[in-house]
mmCIF file of C-alpha atoms in Angstrom:
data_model
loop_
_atom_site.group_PDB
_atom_site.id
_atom_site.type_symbol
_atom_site.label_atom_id
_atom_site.label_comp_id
_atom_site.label_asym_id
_atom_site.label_seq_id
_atom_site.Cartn_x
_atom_site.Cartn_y
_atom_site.Cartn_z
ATOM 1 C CA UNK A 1 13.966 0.049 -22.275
ATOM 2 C CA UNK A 2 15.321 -2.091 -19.755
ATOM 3 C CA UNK A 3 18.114 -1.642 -17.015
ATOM 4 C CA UNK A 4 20.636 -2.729 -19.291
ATOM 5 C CA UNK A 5 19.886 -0.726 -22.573
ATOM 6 C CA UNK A 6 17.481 0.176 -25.136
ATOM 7 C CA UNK A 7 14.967 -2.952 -25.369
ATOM 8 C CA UNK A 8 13.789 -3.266 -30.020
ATOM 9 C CA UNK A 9 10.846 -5.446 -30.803
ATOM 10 C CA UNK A 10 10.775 -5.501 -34.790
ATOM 11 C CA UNK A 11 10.054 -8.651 -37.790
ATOM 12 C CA UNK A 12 13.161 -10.549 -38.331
ATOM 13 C CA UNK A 13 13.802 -13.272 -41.419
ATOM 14 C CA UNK A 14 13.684 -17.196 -40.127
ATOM 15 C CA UNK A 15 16.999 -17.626 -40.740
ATOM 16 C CA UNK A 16 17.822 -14.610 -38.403
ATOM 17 C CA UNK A 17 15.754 -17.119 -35.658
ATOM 18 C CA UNK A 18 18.222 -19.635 -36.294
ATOM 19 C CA UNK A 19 21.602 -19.216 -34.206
ATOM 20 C CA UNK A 20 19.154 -18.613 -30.805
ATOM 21 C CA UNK A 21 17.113 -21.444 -31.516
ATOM 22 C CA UNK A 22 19.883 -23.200 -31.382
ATOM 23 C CA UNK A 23 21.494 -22.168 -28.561
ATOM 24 C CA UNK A 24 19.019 -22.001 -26.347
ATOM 25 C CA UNK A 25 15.992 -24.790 -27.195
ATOM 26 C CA UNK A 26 18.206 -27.843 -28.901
ATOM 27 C CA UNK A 27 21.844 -27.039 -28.633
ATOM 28 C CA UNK A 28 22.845 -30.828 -28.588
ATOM 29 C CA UNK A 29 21.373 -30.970 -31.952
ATOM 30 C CA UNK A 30 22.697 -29.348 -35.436
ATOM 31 C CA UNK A 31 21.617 -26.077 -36.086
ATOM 32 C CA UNK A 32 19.555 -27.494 -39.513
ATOM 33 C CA UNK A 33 17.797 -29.031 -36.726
ATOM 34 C CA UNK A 34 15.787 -25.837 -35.412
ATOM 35 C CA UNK A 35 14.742 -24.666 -39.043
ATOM 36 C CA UNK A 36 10.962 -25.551 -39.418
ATOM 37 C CA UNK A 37 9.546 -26.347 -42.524
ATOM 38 C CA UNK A 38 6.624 -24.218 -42.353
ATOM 39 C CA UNK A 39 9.210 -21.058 -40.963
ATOM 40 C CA UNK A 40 8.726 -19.713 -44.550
ATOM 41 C CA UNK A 41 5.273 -19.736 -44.065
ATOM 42 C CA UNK A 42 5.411 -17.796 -40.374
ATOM 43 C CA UNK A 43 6.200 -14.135 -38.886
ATOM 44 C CA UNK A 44 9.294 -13.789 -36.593
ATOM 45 C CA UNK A 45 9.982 -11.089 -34.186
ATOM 46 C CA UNK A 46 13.200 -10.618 -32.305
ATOM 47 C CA UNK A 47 14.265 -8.449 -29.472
ATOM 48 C CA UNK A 48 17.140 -6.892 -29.708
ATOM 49 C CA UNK A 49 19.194 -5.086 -27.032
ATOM 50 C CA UNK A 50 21.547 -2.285 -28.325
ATOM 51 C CA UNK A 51 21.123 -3.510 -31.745
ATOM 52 C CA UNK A 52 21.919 -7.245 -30.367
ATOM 53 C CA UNK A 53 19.336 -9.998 -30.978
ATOM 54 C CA UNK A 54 19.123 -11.805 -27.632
ATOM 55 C CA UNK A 55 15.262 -13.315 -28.155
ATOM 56 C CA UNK A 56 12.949 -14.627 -30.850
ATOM 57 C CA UNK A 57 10.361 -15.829 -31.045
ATOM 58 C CA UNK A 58 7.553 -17.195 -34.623
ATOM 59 C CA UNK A 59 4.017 -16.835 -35.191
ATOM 60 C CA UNK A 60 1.708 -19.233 -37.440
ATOM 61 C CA UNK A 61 -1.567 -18.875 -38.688
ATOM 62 C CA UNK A 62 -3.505 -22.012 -37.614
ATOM 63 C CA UNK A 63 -7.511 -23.352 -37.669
ATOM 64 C CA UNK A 64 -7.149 -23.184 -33.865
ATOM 65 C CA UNK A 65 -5.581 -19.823 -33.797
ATOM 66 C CA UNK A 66 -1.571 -18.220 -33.797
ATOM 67 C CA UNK A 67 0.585 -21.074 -32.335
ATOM 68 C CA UNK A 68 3.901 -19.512 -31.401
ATOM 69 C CA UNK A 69 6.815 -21.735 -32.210
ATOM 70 C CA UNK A 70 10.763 -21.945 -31.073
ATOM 71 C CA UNK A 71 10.513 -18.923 -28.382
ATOM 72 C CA UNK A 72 13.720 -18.536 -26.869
ATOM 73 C CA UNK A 73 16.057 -16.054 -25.377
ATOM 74 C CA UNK A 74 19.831 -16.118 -24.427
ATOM 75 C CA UNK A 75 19.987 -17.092 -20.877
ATOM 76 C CA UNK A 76 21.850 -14.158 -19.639
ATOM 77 C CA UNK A 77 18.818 -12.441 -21.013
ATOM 78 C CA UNK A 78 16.362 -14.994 -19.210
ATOM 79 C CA UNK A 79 14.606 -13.099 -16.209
ATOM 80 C CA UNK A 80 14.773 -9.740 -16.989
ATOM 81 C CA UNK A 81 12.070 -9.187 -19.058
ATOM 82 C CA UNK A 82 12.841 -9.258 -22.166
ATOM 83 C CA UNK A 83 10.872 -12.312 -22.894
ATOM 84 C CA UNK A 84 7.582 -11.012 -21.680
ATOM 85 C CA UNK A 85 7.679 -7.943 -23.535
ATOM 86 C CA UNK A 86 8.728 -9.996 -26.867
ATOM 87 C CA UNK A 87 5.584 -12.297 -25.327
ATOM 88 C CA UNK A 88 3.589 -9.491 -25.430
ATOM 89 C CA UNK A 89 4.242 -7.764 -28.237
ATOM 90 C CA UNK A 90 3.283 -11.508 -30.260
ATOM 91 C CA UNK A 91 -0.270 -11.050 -28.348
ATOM 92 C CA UNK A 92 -0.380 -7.579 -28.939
ATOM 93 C CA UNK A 93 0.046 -8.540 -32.836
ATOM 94 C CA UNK A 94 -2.046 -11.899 -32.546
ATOM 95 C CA UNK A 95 -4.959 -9.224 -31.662
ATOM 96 C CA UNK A 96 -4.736 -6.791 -34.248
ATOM 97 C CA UNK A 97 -5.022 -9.503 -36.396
ATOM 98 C CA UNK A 98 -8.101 -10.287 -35.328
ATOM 99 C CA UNK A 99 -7.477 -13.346 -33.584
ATOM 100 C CA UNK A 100 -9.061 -14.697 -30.970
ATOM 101 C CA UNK A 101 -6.509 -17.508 -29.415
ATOM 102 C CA UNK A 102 -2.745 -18.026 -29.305
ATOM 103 C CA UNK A 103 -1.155 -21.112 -27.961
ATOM 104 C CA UNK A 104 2.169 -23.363 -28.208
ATOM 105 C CA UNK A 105 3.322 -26.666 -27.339
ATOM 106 C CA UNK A 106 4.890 -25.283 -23.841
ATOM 107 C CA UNK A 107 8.015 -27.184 -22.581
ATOM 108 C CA UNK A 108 6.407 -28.208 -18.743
ATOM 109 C CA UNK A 109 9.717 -26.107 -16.971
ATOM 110 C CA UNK A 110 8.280 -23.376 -18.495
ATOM 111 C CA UNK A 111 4.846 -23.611 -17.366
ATOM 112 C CA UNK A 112 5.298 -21.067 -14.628
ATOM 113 C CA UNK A 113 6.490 -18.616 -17.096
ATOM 114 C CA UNK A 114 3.195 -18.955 -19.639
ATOM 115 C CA UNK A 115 0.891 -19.144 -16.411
ATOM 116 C CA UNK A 116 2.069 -15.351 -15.064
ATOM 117 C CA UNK A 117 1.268 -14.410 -18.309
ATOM 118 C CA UNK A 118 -2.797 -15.795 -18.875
ATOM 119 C CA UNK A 119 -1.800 -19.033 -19.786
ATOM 120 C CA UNK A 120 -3.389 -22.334 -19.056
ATOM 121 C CA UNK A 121 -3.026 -25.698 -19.759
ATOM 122 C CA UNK A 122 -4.768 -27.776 -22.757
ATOM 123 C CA UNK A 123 -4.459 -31.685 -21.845
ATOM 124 C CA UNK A 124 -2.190 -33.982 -20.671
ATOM 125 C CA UNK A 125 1.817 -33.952 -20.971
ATOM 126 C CA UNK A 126 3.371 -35.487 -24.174
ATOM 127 C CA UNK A 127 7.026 -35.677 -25.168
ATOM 128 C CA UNK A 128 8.831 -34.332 -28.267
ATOM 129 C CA UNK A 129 12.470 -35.718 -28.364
ATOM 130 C CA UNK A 130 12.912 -36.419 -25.045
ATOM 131 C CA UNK A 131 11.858 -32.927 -23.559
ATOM 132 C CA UNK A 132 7.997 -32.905 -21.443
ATOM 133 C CA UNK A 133 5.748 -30.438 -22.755
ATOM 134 C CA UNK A 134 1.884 -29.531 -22.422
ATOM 135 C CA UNK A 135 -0.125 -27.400 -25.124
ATOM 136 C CA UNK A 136 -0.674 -23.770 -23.380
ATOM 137 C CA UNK A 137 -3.489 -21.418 -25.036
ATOM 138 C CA UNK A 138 -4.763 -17.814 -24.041
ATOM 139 C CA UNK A 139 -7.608 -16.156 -25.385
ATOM 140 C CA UNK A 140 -7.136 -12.474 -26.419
#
C-alpha cells in the first residue's frame, strides 16, 4: 500500500516490460531497442498501482548469481517507494531461490539508490551507449 493506492508486486510477460523501459531508461531510442535477447530467457515483475503498471523490473539466472536487468519506474512514481519494494521483492525472490548474490550493471546516478539498499560497488566505471555505469552486487 502506499499513500497513493494499493501498491501489486506480481510476474509480468517481457513484452509487458517494454513501454517503461522505454520511457524511462532509453527513450531517445526505438522501443525494439529495450527488448533483450535473453528477456525470453528471464523473470519479470512489475508493480502496479491500482491495476496500473508504473515499475518493472527482470531477473536472470547467471554463473555469478541473478543480475537484474532494465529496472525502471515512471518518474512520477520515482521516490515514493515503489521501487524499493519492487527491489525487494526481486531479493526476496533471488533468496528463495537459493541464491546467494544479485547484482546489475548500475547506471552511476543511481548509485545512491542501490547503496541505501546493501549495495556496493564491483570495479571501475565503464560506459554503455553513452550513459556511466558501475557493476553493483549484494549478497543475500
Amino acid at each position: 500500500m502506499t499513500k497513493q493506492g494499493l501498491l501489486e508486486i506480481e510476474r509480468i510477460s517481457a513484452d509487458q516490460t517494454v513501454d517503461i523501459r522505454h520511457v524511462v531508461l532509453w527513450p531517445e531510442k526505438a522501443k525494439p531497442d529495450v527488448v533483450l535477447p535473453e528477456d525470453a530467457d528471464g523473470t519479470h515483475f512489475g508493480a502496479s498501482i491500482n491495476g496500473a503498471l508504473v515499475a518493472v523490473i527482470s531477473l536472470f539466472e547467471t554463473p555469478e548469481g541473478i543480475r537484474f536487468r532494465k529496472f525502471a519506474t515512471l518518474p512520477e512514481w520515482q521516490g515514493k517507494g515503489v521501487g524499493t519494494q519492487l527491489l525487494t521483492h526481486a531479493i526476496q525472490w533471488s533468496r528463495k531461490k537459493g541464491e546467494r548474490r544479485i547484482w546489475c550493471d548500475a547506471r552511476v546516478s543511481a548509485l545512491p539508490f542501490y547503496a541505501r539498499h546493501g549495495f556496493a560497488a564491483q570495479g571501475g566505471v565503464f560506459e554503455k551507449s553513452g550513459v556511466a555505469y558501475t557493476v553493483m552486487s549484494r549478497e543475500l
